[in-house]
XYZ file of C-alpha atoms in Angstrom:
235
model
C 51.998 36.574 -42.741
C 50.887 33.727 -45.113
C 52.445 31.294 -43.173
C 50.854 32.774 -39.559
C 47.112 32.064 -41.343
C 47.983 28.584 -42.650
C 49.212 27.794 -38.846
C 46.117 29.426 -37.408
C 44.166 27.811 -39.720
C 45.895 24.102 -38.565
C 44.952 24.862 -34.825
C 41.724 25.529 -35.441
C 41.059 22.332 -37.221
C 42.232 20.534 -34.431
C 40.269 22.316 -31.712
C 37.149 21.931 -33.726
C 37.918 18.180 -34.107
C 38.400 17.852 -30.639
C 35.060 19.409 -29.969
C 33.769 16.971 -32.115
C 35.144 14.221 -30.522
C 34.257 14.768 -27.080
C 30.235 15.678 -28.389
C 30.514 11.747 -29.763
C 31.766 9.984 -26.834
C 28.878 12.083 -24.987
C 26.594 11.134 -27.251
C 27.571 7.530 -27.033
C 27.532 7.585 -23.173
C 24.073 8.764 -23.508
C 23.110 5.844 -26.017
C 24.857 3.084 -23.748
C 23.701 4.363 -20.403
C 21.427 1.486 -18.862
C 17.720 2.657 -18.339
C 16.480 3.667 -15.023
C 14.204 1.267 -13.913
C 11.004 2.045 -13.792
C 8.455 0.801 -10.505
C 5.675 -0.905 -11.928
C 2.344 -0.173 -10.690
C -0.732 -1.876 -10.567
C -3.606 -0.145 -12.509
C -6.874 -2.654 -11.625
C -7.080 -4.690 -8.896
C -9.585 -8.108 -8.826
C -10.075 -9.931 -5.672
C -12.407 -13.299 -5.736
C -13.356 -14.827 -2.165
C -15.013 -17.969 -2.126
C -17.069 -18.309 1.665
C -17.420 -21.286 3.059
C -19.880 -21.388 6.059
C -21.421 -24.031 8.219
C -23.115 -25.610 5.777
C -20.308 -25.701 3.222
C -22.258 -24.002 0.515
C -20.168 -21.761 -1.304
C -20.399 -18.056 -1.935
C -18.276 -15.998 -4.020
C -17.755 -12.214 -4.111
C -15.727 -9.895 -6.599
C -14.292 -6.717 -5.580
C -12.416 -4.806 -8.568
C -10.294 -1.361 -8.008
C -8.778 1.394 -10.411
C -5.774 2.933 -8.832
C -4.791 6.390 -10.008
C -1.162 8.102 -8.807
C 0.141 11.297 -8.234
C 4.059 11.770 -7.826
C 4.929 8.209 -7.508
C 1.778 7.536 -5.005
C -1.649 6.201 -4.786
C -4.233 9.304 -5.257
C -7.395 7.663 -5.740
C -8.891 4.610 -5.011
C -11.791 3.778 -6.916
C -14.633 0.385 -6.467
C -15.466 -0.486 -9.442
C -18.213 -2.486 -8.123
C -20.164 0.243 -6.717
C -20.771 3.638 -8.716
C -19.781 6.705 -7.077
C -17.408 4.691 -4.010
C -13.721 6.266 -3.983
C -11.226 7.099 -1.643
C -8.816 10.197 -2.245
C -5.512 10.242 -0.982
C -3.233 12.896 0.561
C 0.463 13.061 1.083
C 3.082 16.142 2.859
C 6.679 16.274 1.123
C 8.139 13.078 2.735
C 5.495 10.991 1.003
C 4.115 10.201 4.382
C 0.224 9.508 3.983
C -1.721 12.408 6.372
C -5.141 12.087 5.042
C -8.164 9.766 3.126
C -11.328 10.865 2.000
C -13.802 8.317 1.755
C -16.837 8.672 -0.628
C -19.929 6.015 -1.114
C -22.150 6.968 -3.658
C -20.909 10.083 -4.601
C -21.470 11.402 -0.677
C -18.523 11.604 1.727
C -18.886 9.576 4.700
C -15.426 9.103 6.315
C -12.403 11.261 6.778
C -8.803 10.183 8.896
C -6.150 12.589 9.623
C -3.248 10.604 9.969
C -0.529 11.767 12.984
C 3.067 10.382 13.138
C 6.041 9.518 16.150
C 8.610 9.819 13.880
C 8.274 7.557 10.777
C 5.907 5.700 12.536
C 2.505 6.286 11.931
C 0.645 6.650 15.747
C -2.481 7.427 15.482
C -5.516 8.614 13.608
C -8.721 10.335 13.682
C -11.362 9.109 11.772
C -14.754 11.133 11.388
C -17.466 8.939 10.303
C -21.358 9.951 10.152
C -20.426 12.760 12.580
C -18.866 10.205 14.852
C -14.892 10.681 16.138
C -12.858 7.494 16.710
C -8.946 7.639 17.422
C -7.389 4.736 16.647
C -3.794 4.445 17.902
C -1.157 1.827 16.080
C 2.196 -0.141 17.873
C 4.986 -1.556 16.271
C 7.466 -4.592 17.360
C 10.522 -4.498 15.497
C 9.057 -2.367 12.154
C 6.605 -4.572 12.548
C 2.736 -3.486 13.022
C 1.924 -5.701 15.791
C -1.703 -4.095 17.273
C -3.610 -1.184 16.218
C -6.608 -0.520 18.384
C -9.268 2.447 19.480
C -8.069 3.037 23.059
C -5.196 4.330 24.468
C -4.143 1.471 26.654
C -5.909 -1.070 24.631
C -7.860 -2.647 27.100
C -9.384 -5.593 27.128
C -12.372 -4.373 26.312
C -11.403 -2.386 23.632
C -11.783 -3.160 19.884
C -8.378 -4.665 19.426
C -6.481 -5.775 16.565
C -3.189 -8.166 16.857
C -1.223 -9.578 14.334
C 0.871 -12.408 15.120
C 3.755 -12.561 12.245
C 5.426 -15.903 10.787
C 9.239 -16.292 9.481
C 8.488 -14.775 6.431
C 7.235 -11.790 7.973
C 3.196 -12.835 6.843
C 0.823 -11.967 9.162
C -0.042 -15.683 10.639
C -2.918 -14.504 13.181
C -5.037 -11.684 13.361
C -6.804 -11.201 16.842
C -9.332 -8.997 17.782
C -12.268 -8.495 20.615
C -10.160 -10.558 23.135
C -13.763 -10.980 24.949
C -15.150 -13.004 22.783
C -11.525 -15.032 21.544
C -12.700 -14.543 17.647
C -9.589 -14.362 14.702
C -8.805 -14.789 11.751
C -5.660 -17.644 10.809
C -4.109 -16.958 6.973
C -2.118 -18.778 4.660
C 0.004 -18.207 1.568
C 1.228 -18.719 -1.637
C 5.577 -18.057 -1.887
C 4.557 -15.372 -4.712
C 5.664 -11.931 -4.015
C 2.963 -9.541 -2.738
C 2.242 -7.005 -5.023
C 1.984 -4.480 -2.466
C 6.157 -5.069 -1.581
C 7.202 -1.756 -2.640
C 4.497 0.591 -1.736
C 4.038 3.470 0.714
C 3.872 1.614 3.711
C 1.575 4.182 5.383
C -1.143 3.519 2.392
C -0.487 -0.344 3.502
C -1.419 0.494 6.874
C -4.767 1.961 6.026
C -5.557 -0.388 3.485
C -4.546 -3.169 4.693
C -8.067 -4.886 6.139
C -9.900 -4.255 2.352
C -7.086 -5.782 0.372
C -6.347 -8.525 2.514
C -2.924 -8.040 4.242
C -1.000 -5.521 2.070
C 1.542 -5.907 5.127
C 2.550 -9.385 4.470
C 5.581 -10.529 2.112
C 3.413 -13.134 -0.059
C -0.377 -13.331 -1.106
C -2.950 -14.870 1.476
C -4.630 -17.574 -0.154
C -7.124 -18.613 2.509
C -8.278 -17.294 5.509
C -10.154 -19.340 8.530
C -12.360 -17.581 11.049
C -12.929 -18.942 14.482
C -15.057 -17.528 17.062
C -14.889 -18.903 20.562
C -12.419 -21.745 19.256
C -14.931 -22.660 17.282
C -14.170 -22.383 13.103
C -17.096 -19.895 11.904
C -16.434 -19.247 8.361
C -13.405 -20.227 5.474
C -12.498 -17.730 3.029
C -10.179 -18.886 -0.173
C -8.515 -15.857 -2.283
């Protein structure tokens, strides 16, 4: 009988110490498994312009936003610059964007319901001091190539076409095809902060923070009107 309890008492030693074991190596696995990296975000946003108009005197404006996220995305938009103007953002389950509220001094003035084909984002309604404007959005190759607020974009509608370079940077934006006015950018090589966010928040952002939809950062922006250069605007 002594000799049973001795042996019982053996095997139990060695299945506690090869519980013991297998906690360490866990433990250790947990210690030397790399970090998840983590998507950085931008918190404030500064943009300085510098105009230069006909008579080459310079002007220079500062625009400065506070982001705030919710689940990985953009929930609020904030101007720092004027006191009460935010935007609120609103997302369904597949992170797809389907509405902004737009406030100016505290009072809501714009709303867009945002309607998809797909992944791609086709149109939206935007209600704006009790006015309704659709505004419908193509694509050539992933690419947004026109977005406009008419069906067929006609000629006479307010267009908006965007001409793309190698590097997949908007070259040439043109809009009102009656009057031949757009806008030609250039860049910096520097990675556009913007790269890895919700494209659909690009989309609707992308005329206040000056081309969210391009690869690198627009450094200067010429305006002609009538083939005639209007205005100069350096980021």
């Amino acid at each position: 009988m002594k000799n049973k309890i001795v042996l019982l008492n053996i095997l139990l030693f060695i299945l506690f110490s090869c519980s013991s074991d297998n906690d360490d190596n866990d433990d250790l696995d947990v210690i030397n498994k790399p970090e998840s990296k983590t998507q950085k975000v931008i918190h404030h946003l500064s943009i300085k312009e510098v105009f230069i108009g006909e008579n080459n005197t310079p002007q220079y404006d500062i625009n400065t936003y506070e982001f705030s996220y919710e689940n990985g995305q953009v929930s609020k938009l904030t101007n720092l610059e004027e006191e009460g103007s935010y935007r609120n953002f609103e997302y369904d389950k597949d992170k797809k964007l389907i509405k902004t509220i737009e406030y100016y001094k505290n009072i809501l003035i714009t709303t867009v319901d945002l309607y998809y084909s797909g992944n791609f984002l086709s149109y939206s309604d935007t209600s704006e001091y009790g006015t309704v404007r659709r505004d419908y959005f193509h694509y050539t190759q992933n690419l947004l190539t026109m977005s406009c607020n008419d069906k067929l974009c006609s000629d006479t509608a307010l267009n908006y076409m965007y001409t793309y370079n190698s590097a997949n940077n908007i070259e040439t934006l043109l809009y009102n095809k009656v009057d031949d006015a757009k806008d030609i950018f250039s860049y910096d090589q520097k990675i556009n902060p913007f790269k890895e966010y919700n494209p659909y928040f690009k989309i609707m952002i992308n005329n206040d923070f000056y081309l969210t939809l391009s690869q690198n950062n627009p450094v200067r922006m010429d305006y002609y009107y009538n083939g005639n250069l209007e205005e100069s605007i350096i980021y």
